[in-house]
XYZ file of C-alpha atoms in Angstrom:
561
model
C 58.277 35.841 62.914
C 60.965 38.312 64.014
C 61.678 38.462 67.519
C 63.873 40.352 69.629
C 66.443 38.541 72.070
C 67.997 39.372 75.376
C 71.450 39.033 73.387
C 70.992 40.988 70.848
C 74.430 43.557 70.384
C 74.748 46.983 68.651
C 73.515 47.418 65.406
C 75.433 47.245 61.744
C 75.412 50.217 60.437
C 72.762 50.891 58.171
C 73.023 49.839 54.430
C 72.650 52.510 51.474
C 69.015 53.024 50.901
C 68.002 51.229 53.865
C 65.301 52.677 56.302
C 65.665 52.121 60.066
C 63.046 52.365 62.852
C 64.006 52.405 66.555
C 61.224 52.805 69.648
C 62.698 54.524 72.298
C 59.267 53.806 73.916
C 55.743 52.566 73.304
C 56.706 48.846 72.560
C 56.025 46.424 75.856
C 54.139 49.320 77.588
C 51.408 51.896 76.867
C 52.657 54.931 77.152
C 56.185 56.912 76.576
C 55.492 56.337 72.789
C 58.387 57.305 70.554
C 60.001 55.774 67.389
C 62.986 57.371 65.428
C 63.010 56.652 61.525
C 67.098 57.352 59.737
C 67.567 57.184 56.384
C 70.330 58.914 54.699
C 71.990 59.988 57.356
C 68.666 62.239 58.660
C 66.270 61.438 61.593
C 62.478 61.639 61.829
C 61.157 61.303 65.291
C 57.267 60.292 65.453
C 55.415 61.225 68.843
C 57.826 61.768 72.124
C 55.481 60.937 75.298
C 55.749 60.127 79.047
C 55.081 56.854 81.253
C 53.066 57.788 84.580
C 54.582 55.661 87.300
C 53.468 52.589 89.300
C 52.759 52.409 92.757
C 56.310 50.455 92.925
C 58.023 53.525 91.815
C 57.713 55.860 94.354
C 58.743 59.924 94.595
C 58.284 59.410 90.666
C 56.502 61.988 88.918
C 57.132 60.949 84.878
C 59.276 58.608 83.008
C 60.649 59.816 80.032
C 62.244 57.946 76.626
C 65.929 58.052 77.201
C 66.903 60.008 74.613
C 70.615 58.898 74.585
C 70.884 57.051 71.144
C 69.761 60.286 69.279
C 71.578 62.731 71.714
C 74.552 63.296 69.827
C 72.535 63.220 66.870
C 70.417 65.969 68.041
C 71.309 68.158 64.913
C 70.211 65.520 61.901
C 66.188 65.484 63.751
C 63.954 67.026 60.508
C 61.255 66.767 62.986
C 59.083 65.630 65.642
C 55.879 64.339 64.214
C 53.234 64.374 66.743
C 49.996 62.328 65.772
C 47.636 63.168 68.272
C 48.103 65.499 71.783
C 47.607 62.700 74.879
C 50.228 63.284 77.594
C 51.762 59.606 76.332
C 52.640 60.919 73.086
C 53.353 64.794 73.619
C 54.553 64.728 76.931
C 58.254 64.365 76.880
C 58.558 67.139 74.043
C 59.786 69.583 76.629
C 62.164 67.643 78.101
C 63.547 66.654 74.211
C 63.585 70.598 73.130
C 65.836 71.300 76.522
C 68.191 69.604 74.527
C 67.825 71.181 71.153
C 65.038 73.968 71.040
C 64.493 74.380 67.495
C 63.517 71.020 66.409
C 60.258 71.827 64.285
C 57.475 70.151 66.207
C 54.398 69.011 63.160
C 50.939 68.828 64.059
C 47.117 69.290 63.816
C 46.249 72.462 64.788
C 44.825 71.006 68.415
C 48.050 69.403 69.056
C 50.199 72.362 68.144
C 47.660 74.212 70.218
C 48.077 72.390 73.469
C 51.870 71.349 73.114
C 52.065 75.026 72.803
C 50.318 75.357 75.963
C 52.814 72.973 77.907
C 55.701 74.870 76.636
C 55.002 77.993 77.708
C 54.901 76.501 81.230
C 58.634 75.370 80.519
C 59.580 78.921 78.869
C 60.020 77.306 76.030
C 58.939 79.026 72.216
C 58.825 76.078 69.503
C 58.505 76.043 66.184
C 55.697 74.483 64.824
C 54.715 72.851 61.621
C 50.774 72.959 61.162
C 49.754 70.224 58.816
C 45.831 69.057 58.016
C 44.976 65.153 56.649
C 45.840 64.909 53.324
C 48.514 67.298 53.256
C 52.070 66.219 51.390
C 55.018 67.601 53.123
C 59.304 67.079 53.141
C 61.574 66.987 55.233
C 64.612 66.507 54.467
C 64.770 62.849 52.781
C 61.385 61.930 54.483
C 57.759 62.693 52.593
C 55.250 62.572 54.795
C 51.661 62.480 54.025
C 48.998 62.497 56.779
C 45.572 60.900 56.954
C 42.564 61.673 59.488
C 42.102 59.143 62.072
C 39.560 58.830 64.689
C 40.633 58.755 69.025
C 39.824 60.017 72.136
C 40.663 63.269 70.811
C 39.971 65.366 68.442
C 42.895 65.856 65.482
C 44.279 62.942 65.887
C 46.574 62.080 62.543
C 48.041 58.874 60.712
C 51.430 59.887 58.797
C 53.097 57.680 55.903
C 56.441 58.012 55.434
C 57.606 57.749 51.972
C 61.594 57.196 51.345
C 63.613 55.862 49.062
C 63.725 52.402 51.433
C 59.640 52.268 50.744
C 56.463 53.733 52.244
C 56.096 53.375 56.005
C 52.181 54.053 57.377
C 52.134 54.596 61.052
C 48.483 54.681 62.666
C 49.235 56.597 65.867
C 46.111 56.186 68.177
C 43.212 55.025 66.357
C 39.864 53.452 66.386
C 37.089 53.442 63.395
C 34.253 54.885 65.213
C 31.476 55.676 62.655
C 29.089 58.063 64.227
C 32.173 60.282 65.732
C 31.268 63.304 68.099
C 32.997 65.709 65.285
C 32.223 63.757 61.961
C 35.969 63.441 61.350
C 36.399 59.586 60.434
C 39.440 57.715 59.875
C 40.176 57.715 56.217
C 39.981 54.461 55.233
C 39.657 54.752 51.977
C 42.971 56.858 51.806
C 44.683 53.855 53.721
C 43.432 51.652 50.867
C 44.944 54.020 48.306
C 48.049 53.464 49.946
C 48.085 50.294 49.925
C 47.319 50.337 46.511
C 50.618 51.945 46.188
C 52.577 49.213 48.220
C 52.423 49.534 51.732
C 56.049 48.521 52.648
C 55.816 48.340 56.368
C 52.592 49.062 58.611
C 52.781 50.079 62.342
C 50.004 50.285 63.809
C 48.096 50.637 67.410
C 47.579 47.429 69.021
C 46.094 48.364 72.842
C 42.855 46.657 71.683
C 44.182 43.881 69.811
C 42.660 41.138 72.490
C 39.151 42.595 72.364
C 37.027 41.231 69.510
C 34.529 43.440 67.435
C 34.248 46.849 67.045
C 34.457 49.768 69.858
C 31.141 51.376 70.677
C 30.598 54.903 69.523
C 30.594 57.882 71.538
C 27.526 59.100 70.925
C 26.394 56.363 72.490
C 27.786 57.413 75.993
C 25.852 61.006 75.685
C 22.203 59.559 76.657
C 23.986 57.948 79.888
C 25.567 61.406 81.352
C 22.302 63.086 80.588
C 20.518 60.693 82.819
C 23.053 60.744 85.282
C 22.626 64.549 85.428
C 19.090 64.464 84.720
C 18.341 62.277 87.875
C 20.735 63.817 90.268
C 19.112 66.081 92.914
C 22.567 67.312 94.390
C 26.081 68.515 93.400
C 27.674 66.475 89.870
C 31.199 65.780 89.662
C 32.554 64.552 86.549
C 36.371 62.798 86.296
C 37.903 62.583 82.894
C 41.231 63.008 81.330
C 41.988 66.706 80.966
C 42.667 65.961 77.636
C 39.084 64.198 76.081
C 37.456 67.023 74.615
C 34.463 65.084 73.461
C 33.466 64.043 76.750
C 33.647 67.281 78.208
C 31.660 68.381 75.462
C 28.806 65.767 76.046
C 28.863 66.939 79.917
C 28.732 70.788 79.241
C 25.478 69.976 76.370
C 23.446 67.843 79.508
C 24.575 71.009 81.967
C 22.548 73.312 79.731
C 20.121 71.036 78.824
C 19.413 70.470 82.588
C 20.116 74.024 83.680
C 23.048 73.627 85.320
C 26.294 75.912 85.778
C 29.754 74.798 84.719
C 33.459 74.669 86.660
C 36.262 73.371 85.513
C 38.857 72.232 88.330
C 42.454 71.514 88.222
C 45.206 73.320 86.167
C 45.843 71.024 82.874
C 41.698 70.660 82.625
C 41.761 74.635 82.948
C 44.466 74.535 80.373
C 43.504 72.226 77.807
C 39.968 73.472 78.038
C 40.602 76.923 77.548
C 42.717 75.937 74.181
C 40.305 73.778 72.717
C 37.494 76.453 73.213
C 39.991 78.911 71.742
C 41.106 77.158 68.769
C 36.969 76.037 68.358
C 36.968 72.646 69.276
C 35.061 72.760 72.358
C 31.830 75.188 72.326
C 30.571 76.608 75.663
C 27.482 78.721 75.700
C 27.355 81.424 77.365
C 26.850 82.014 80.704
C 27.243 78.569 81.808
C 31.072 78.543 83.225
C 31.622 79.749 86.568
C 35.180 80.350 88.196
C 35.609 77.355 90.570
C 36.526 79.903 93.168
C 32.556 80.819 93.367
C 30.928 77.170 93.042
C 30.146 76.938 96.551
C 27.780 80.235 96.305
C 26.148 78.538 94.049
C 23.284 75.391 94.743
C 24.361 72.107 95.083
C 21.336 71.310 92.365
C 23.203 73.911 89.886
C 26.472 72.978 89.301
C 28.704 70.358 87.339
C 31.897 70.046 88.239
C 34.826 68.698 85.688
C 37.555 67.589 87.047
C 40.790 65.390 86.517
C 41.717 62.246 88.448
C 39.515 59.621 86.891
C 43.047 57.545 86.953
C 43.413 57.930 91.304
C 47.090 60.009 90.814
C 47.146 61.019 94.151
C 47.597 64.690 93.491
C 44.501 65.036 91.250
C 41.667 67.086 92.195
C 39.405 63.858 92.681
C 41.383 61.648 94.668
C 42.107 65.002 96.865
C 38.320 65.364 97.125
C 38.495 61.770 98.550
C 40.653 62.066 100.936
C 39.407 65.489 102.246
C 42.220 67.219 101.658
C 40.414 69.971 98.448
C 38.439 73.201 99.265
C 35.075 71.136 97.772
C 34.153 69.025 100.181
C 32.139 65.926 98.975
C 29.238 65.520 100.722
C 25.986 63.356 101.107
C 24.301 62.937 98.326
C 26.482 64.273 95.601
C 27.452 62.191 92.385
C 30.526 61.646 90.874
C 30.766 59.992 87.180
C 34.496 58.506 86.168
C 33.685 59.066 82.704
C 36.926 56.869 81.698
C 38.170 53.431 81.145
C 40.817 52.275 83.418
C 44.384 52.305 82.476
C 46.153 49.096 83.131
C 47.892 48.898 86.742
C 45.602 51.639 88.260
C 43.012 49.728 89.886
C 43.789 50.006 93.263
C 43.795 53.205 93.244
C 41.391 53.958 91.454
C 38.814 51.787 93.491
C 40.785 53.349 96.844
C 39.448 57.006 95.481
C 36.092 55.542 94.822
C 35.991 53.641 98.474
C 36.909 57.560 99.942
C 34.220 59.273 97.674
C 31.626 56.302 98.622
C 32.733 56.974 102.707
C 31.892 60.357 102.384
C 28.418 59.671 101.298
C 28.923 60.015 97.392
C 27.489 57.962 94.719
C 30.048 56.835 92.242
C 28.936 55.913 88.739
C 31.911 54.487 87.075
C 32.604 52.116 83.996
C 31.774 49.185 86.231
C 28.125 49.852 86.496
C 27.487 52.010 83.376
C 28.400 52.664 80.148
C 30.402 55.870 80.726
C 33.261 55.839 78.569
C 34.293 54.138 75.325
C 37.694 53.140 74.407
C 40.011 55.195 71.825
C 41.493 52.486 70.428
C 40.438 50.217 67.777
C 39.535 46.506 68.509
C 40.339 43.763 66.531
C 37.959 43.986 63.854
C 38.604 47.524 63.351
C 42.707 46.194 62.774
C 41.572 43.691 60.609
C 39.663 46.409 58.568
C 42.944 48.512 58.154
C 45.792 45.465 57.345
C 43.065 44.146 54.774
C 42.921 47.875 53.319
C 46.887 48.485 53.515
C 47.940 44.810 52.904
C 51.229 45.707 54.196
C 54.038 43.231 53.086
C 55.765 43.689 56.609
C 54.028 44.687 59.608
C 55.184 45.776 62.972
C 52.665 46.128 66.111
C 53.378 48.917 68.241
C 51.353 51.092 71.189
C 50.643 48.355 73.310
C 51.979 45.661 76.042
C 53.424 42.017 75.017
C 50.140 40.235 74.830
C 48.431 43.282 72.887
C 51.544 43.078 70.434
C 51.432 39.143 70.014
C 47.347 39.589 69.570
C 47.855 42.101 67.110
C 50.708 40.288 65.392
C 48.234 37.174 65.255
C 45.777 39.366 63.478
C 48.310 40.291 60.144
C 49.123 36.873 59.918
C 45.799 35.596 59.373
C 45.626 38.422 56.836
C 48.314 36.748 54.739
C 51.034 38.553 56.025
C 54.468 36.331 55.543
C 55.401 34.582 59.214
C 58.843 36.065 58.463
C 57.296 39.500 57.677
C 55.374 39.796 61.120
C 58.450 41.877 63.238
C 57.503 42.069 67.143
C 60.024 44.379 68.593
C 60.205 46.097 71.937
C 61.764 49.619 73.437
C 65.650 50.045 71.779
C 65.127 47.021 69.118
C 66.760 48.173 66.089
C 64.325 47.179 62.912
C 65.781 47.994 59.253
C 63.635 48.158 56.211
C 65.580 47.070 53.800
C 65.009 45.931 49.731
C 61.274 45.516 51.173
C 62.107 43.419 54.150
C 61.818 44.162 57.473
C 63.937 42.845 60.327
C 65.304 42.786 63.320
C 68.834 43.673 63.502
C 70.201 44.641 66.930
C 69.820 46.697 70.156
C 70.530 49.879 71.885
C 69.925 51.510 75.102
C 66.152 52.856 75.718
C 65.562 52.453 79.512
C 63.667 54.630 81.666
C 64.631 58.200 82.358
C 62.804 59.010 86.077
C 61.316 62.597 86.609
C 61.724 63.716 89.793
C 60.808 67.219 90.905
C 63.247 69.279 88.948
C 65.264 66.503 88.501
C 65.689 64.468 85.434
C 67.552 61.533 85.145
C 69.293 61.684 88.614
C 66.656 58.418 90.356
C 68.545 55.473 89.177
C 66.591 51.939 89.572
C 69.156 51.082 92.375
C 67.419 54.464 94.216
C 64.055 53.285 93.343
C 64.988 49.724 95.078
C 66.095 51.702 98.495
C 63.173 54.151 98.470
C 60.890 50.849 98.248
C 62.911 49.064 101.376
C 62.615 51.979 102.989
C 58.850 52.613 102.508
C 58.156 48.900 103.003
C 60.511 47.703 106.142
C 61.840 51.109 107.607
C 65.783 51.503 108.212
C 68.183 51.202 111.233
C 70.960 54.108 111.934
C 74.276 52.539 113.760
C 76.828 55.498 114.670
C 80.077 53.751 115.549
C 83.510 55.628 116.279
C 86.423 53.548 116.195
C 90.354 54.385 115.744
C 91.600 55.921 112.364
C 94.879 53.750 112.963
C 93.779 50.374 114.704
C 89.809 50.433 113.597
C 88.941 49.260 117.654
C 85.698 50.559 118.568
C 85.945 53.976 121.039
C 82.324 55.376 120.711
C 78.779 54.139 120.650
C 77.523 52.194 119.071
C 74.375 54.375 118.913
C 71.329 52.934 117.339
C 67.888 54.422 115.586
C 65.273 52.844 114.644
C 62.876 54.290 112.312
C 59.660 52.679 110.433
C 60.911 49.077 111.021
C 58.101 47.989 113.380
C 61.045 47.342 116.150
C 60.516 48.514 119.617
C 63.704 50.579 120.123
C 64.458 49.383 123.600
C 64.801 45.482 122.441
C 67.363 47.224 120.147
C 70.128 46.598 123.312
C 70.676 42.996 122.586
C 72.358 43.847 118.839
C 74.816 46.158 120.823
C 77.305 43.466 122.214
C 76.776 41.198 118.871
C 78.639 44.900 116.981
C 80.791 45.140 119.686
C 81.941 41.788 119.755
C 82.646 41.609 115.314
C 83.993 45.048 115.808
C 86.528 43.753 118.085
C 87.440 40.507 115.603
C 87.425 42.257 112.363
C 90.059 44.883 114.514
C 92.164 41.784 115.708
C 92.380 40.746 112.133
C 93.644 44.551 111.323
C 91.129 45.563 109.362
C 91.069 49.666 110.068
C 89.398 50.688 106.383
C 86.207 52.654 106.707
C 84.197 50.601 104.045
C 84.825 47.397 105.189
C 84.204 48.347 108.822
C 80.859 49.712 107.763
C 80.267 46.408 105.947
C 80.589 44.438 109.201
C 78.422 46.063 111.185
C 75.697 46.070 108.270
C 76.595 42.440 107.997
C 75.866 42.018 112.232
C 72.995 43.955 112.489
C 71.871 42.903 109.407
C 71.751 39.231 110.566
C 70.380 40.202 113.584
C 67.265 41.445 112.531
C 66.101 39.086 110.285
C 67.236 36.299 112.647
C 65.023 38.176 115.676
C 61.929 39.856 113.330
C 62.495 38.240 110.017
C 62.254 41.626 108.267
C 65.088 43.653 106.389
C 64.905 47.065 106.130
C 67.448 49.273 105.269
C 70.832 49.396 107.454
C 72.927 52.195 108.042
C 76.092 51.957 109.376
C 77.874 55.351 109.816
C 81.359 55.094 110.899
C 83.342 57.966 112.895
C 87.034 58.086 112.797
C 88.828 59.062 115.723
């Protein structure tokens, strides 16, 4: 099995007819997907999504790919490729067309729809490629044919890349569900016709490698909101991602069913909504919506609400609801339905939001204690379906963290794919695809890019590391003057205290510790600004952890007089 290493170097350059395949994202983590095929010279970039922080990552709005290996490449890109429209695989498209605004973007017609959507927020006009499954397209020296697959969301696409190095199949998002809320199933059959060809290398989605069997259908999760809604006798709030169609759908058939009115709350719900009823994918009677301005005229008996936050972000409309800080108030009796699985890593908040909804005199039906949401990803006997249809003779798992890549990567091996042929790879491994082998060949750069605000790229780690000491411990100010020529102390020093958990008055007994270094390190000449604001870190440094064992963040500012 092919492995990367933590010393793999720069990659050869590529040989003559050889394909290569780089993940600037998506490999390691879920989320941030993004993998960049060259061949002859040209580069094909499939999906370009964003990583929502962790609670360790604070001020931190998005991560992004960093996009530096392709940047001064920017002008070979045929295209972006994007296989389905979740915020993980479309999301970091505007930040990629700041840099070069006519790369074609290729798509469903959903996915060009709500990319389309995003962009217009950044003032951006793309151009956009509309494809359909089983359409044949070019560009430049990469064929690309696309093949329906089944998700969360509707128009979700599979695209095989043909070249001259061999025929590359990349799943995207996928599961195999076979009662699907739109009758669109993944085309197996046109997976098996491929591999009838010669599948050369497979990629494929591997976020539900660990779970055995097959993923439960969505239709099955429609008789559970009707009975939620059915048996409510007060206000409904439903939590989803703005982005799953389906279940909207399935909330908006039991509203009229039950005689209820709809809202939608929350901008990118608004949004995405308002496109996918558009574009057809999402019918509304009627009547039913109501401006979420007007939903408290209305009965508490009459209304669903759909809303995003099922995830806790903090600025979501739910968690915002929780913490009484939203112009709907949640009050006794109401029900709220987190009609979503859990993304890895957001428990606590998510149980935090539920804990504020709960206080308030809510009842929460989540995942926990009903079958409210299904998963969009295939599980292991769905993967084992697809590697016995393709039988790739190289395979490379991708979409998923280490133990859903090594789970997966167990899978094609018991399918009789080659040990050898079995390439686990994470973000910046360079894999080539050469006279039908795949392997693993060196390394570049593909580290997180931090969102702040309007600011992109600016938060280093090293920032993230002080914003954490500073939200954990607190920090201590020192202002010190001394003299520009002889460094001796002539002023202060004056000391601040601020989130450490220190009372400030029991601050005094560090005072004649500075002093006393101040007046040594000046003895031993040393006048230099830097080092002068080293020893009185270093003092009060010791000080503290000595007195309170904590260590927040020191400060020393140095005056020269």
């Amino acid at each position: 099995m092919s492995h990367p290493h933590p010393e793999l170097g720069p990659p050869p350059p590529l040989p003559e007819g050889g394909l290569r395949i780089v993940a600037l994202g998506g490999l390691g983590e879920i989320g941030r997907n993004m993998a960049v095929f060259e061949h002859e010279g040209r580069l094909l970039i499939v999906d370009c999504g964003v990583l929502f922080p962790e609670v360790d990552q604070p001020g931190v709005d998005l991560i992004l790919p960093d996009f530096e290996y392709i940047r001064d490449r920017l002008d070979q890109v045929e295209a972006v490729v994007l296989t389905h429209a979740h915020e993980d695989h479309i999301g970091a498209v505007p930040y990629l067309l700041r840099e070069r605004r006519d790369i074609p973007l290729v798509g469903a017609k959903l996915t060009l729809g709500l990319i389309e959507a995003k962009l217009t927020e950044h003032r951006i006009q793309p151009i956009t490629v509309e494809v359909v499954e089983g359409e044949r397209r070019r560009f430049g020296p990469f064929e690309l044919e696309f093949f329906a697959v089944n998700h969360s969301i509707p128009d979700a696409l599979a695209v095989a890349v043909r070249t001259h190095a061999g025929i590359v199949l990349h799943t995207g998002d996928f599961k195999m569900d076979q009662l699907p809320m739109d009758g669109r199933l993944t085309d197996l059959g046109g997976f098996a016709r491929l591999g009838a060809e010669g599948v050369d290398l497979l990629m494929s989605d591997s976020t539900n490698a660990e779970v055995p069997g097959f993923v439960t259908s969505e239709r099955d999760i429609a008789p559970v909101i009707d009975d939620v809604i059915r048996v409510a006798d007060k206000r409904i709030i439903v939590a989803c991602f703005a982005s799953h169609i389906h279940r909207v759908q399935q909330v908006v058939d039991s509203a009229q069913k039950h005689g209820r009115k709809i809202a939608l709350i929350g901008r990118s719900m608004v949004r995405n909504m308002g496109v996918a009823r558009e574009l057809g994918y999402l019918k509304v009677p009627a009547g039913i919506l109501v401006d979420s301005r007007e939903i408290e005229e209305w009965p508490p008996e009459d209304v669903v609400l759909i809303c995003t936050g099922s995830q806790g972000e903090p600025m979501a409309a739910l968690s915002r609801m929780a913490n009484r800080d939203h112009p709907i108030r949640i009050a006794e009796g109401d029900t709220v339905l987190l009609a979503s699985s859990l993304v890895p890593g957001n428990e606590t908040a998510v149980n935090k939001v539920i804990n504020g909804l709960t206080r308030w005199g809510a009842k929460v039906v989540h995942k926990g204690n009903a079958l409210v949401h299904v998963s969009g990803h295939a599980a292991a006997g769905e993967l084992l379906y697809v590697l016995n249809a393709t039988k790739p003779s190289n395979f490379m798992p991708v979409h998923g963290e280490w133990r859903h890549l090594r789970a997966h990567a167990r899978l094609a091996r018991l399918t009789g794919v080659p040990e050898e042929n079995v390439v686990i790879a994470e973000d910046g491994v360079v894999v080539d695809l050469v006279d039908g082998q795949a392997k693993v060949v060196g390394a570049v750069p593909a580290g997180y890019v931090f969102v702040d605000g309007t600011s992109v790229g600016d938060i280093t780690e090293v920032a993230l590391k002080d914003r954490r000491i500073l939200g954990d411990e607190g920090f201590i100010s020192i202002v010190v003057v001394v003299d520009s020529t002889t460094g001796r102390l002539t002023g202060g020093p004056e000391i601040t205290a601020r989130g450490s958990g220190i009372d400030p008055d029991s601050l005094d007994a560090v005072i004649p510790q500075i002093e006393k270094a101040l007046q040594e390190s000046a003895a031993a000449g040393v006048a230099d600004v830097l080092q002068i604001r080293r020893v009185v870190r270093r003092t009060v440094g010791r000080w503290v952890s000595d007195t309170y064992r904590r260590r927040p963040m020191i400060i020393p500012v140095v005056v020269e007089a």
